[in-house]
XYZ file of C-alpha atoms in Angstrom:
138
model
C 93.047 228.109 -14.836
C 91.111 224.901 -15.597
C 93.307 224.152 -18.603
C 96.417 224.591 -16.468
C 95.079 222.179 -13.838
C 94.197 219.657 -16.552
C 97.698 219.978 -18.048
C 99.296 219.428 -14.633
C 97.096 216.377 -14.027
C 97.869 214.955 -17.479
C 101.595 215.521 -16.940
C 101.486 213.800 -13.533
C 99.722 210.780 -15.047
C 102.292 210.571 -17.857
C 105.186 210.714 -15.376
C 103.645 208.143 -13.014
C 102.814 205.651 -15.766
C 106.243 206.073 -17.381
C 107.962 205.412 -14.044
C 105.821 202.347 -13.313
C 106.433 200.844 -16.751
C 110.172 201.567 -16.668
C 110.648 200.035 -13.217
C 108.482 196.886 -13.508
C 108.350 193.874 -15.819
C 104.795 192.967 -14.760
C 102.089 195.402 -13.694
C 98.957 194.082 -11.982
C 95.823 196.222 -11.825
C 92.239 195.655 -10.815
C 89.742 195.859 -13.674
C 87.364 198.354 -12.123
C 84.063 199.521 -13.596
C 85.074 203.167 -13.599
C 81.991 204.387 -15.468
C 79.749 202.612 -12.972
C 81.729 204.047 -10.079
C 81.294 207.589 -11.390
C 77.526 207.112 -11.143
C 77.872 206.883 -7.341
C 76.987 210.417 -6.305
C 79.436 210.768 -3.408
C 82.426 209.277 -5.294
C 81.918 210.615 -8.829
C 83.917 213.832 -8.534
C 86.851 212.199 -6.739
C 87.042 209.356 -9.246
C 86.820 211.712 -12.222
C 89.427 214.047 -10.740
C 91.833 211.170 -10.151
C 91.775 210.286 -13.862
C 91.699 206.527 -13.293
C 90.501 205.720 -16.793
C 93.247 207.796 -18.397
C 95.808 206.309 -16.018
C 94.871 202.761 -17.062
C 94.793 203.709 -20.753
C 98.308 205.124 -20.580
C 99.569 202.224 -18.497
C 98.209 199.840 -21.109
C 99.791 201.374 -24.190
C 103.088 202.231 -22.471
C 103.474 198.679 -21.160
C 102.903 197.374 -24.706
C 105.506 199.768 -26.125
C 108.063 198.733 -23.506
C 107.366 194.999 -23.819
C 105.992 194.761 -20.272
C 103.028 192.709 -19.155
C 99.887 194.355 -17.804
C 97.656 191.900 -15.952
C 94.090 192.873 -15.132
C 92.667 191.129 -12.080
C 88.909 190.687 -11.710
C 87.065 193.466 -9.934
C 85.194 190.748 -8.029
C 88.315 189.572 -6.180
C 87.739 190.560 -2.516
C 91.126 192.288 -2.486
C 90.333 194.650 0.395
C 88.420 192.146 2.515
C 90.830 189.192 2.229
C 93.880 189.016 4.498
C 97.021 188.826 2.350
C 98.728 186.747 5.030
C 96.313 183.915 5.807
C 93.514 184.350 3.252
C 90.736 184.942 5.802
C 87.930 187.035 4.286
C 85.718 189.347 6.341
C 82.021 189.426 5.476
C 81.601 193.186 5.316
C 84.063 196.047 5.225
C 82.592 199.535 4.743
C 84.569 201.994 2.598
C 85.038 204.256 5.593
C 86.957 201.553 7.488
C 90.588 201.950 6.364
C 92.180 199.545 8.897
C 91.067 196.228 10.365
C 92.408 193.234 12.289
C 92.336 189.780 10.720
C 90.322 187.293 12.776
C 92.333 184.457 11.246
C 95.899 185.507 12.108
C 95.433 188.661 14.217
C 97.434 190.858 11.863
C 96.724 194.605 11.725
C 95.791 195.402 8.125
C 95.775 198.626 6.123
C 92.983 198.250 3.580
C 94.829 199.778 0.596
C 98.166 198.036 1.134
C 96.353 194.746 1.696
C 94.381 195.174 -1.550
C 97.559 195.972 -3.491
C 99.261 192.832 -2.173
C 96.251 190.675 -3.046
C 96.023 192.159 -6.560
C 99.737 191.516 -7.107
C 99.425 187.932 -5.858
C 96.379 187.218 -8.038
C 97.998 188.808 -11.103
C 101.237 186.855 -10.739
C 99.286 183.652 -10.077
C 97.347 184.254 -13.291
C 100.592 184.623 -15.221
C 101.987 181.449 -13.636
C 98.873 179.585 -14.792
C 99.414 180.700 -18.384
C 97.481 183.961 -18.688
C 98.765 186.208 -21.465
C 99.125 189.353 -19.403
C 96.701 191.095 -21.747
C 93.841 191.151 -19.294
C 92.863 187.479 -19.252
C 93.992 186.785 -15.700
C 91.498 185.825 -12.987
């Protein structure tokens, strides 16, 4: 049973990374400290089950094979706490808070979508400034 679950997970990661690489010229990801995150007792199982490290490994080699650029954005970018619209950054934002309102522009913000937009913006800005797309951006 465990081997079957692992095979299904591995297959899903292969399909997702293949689709992302085939449909995008530039892929922007956050360079997370996955090993450090797995040491957090309440998150360790979820992070391990998601296969983030394997996902990034496959995304990296498949983007190289396909001639795509993979840009790694610094994990220290406040991607969740910074409004993608006006740039206002909140001081604190607990992990449990999934939505918030920007004090700068009043926009209702979904934490995950906001982070994705900020990571994309930072990654593309790094490329525009001459980063190689091999992880040197921001």
